[in-house]
Amino acid sequence: MSGTHTDVPSMVATPLVLPVVADEYEQCPVTDVLRRVGDKWTVLVVVVLGQRPYRFNELHRGIPGISQRMLTRTLRGLEEDGLASRAVFPTVPPSVEYALTDLGRSLLGPLSAVADWAVEHQEQIARSRARVGQERFTAGGVQEPSRIAAPGQ
Amino acid sequence: MSGTHTDVPSMVATPLVLPVVADEYEQCPVTDVLRRVGDKWTVLVVVVLGQRPYRFNELHRGIPGISQRMLTRTLRGLEEDGLASRAVFPTVPPSVEYALTDLGRSLLGPLSAVADWAVEHQEQIARSRARVGQERFTAGGVQEPSRIAAPGQ
DNA sequence: CGGAATCCCAAGCGATACTG
DNA sequence: CAGTATCGCTTGGGATTCCG
């Protein structure tokens, strides 16, 4: 995070001068994009389209759990952001082909980084979740940290 | 999931307190992690904690828009996944320090890849969204692709 | 075939109030 | 200080139906 996109507070807890997003929140572009990526199907669709162009129902069959509605919405989102293209072939019955744009393909790399991380650490995460879940019952005492923080501000 | 044995439910109905999540979709670990990353605050919190450990209210002040509720939930999520640690200092008033674990820090790199991509292409995306938004009204004709797909079957 | 429209439930999230 | 509890609004998303 090369640090220029969001007014993340610097090292010291400063009085905090935020450029106030006066109106509603639009957040930083990172958050914005991340929410796209975080929805249930976008990543999967991008990855599949990363292989080759797909027709609508072909894509539908290629991604088992998805509904037509969500496939359509996801594709519209990608199209709107310029990540995927939509080509309509005026045949009967109509044929529509979706493909990643250059921009869309440029996302594949960064996406893979996170995806690889997820694959690599999935078991560790799963174990952590299980462990924390158990500790809910055993509910031990308070940790004894190596140093004591002075709360006195 | 767990197997091939046909364990016929016996006379006794299983008490079933916990929804043992025979749920159809647990999806792949990638999707699972991506949804965590895709929620509204997780990434921001991870990035901020990536700088140094923070106390709760310090973190609260450091992330302008977030509510206590969502900060708590986000931190609990990170803790559950083993990405962040929570250290309680038995002082008065109490002091709680949050920090990234090694696992959490290992996510910073991959996350940066996507974040940098977002920063780098935010304007292109914004222009695309604006353009598509306009085309909703001008609503042009059908594209004329270079080849004709045979709809076949 | 490739959608759009509608319905409806569940999850995400924010605001507020209360607590140890 | 560091939370928890409750409420209600807003989105996300699945199922179904209809249409060019």
mmCIF file of C-alpha atoms in Angstrom, chain A residues 134, chain B residues 1-3 5 13-26:
data_model
loop_
_atom_site.group_PDB
_atom_site.id
_atom_site.type_symbol
_atom_site.label_atom_id
_atom_site.label_comp_id
_atom_site.label_asym_id
_atom_site.label_seq_id
_atom_site.Cartn_x
_atom_site.Cartn_y
_atom_site.Cartn_z
ATOM 1 C CA GLN A 134 -13.264 -23.833 21.215
ATOM 2 C CA MET B 1 -18.113 -34.364 2.707
ATOM 3 C CA SER B 2 -16.299 -36.596 5.079
ATOM 4 C CA GLY B 3 -16.808 -39.655 3.345
ATOM 5 C CA HIS B 5 -19.488 -44.578 4.807
ATOM 6 C CA ALA B 13 -32.311 -38.485 16.411
ATOM 7 C CA THR B 14 -29.192 -36.400 16.615
ATOM 8 C CA PRO B 15 -29.612 -33.486 19.014
ATOM 9 C CA LEU B 16 -27.947 -31.181 16.552
ATOM 10 C CA VAL B 17 -27.115 -28.127 18.510
ATOM 11 C CA LEU B 18 -24.594 -26.773 16.119
ATOM 12 C CA PRO B 19 -25.423 -26.422 12.481
ATOM 13 C CA VAL B 20 -22.680 -28.743 11.401
ATOM 14 C CA VAL B 21 -22.740 -26.856 8.166
ATOM 15 C CA ALA B 22 -23.408 -29.578 5.771
ATOM 16 C CA ASP B 23 -24.200 -26.406 3.943
ATOM 17 C CA GLU B 24 -23.792 -26.743 0.280
ATOM 18 C CA TYR B 25 -21.516 -23.822 -0.205
ATOM 19 C CA GLU B 26 -18.492 -23.339 1.833
#
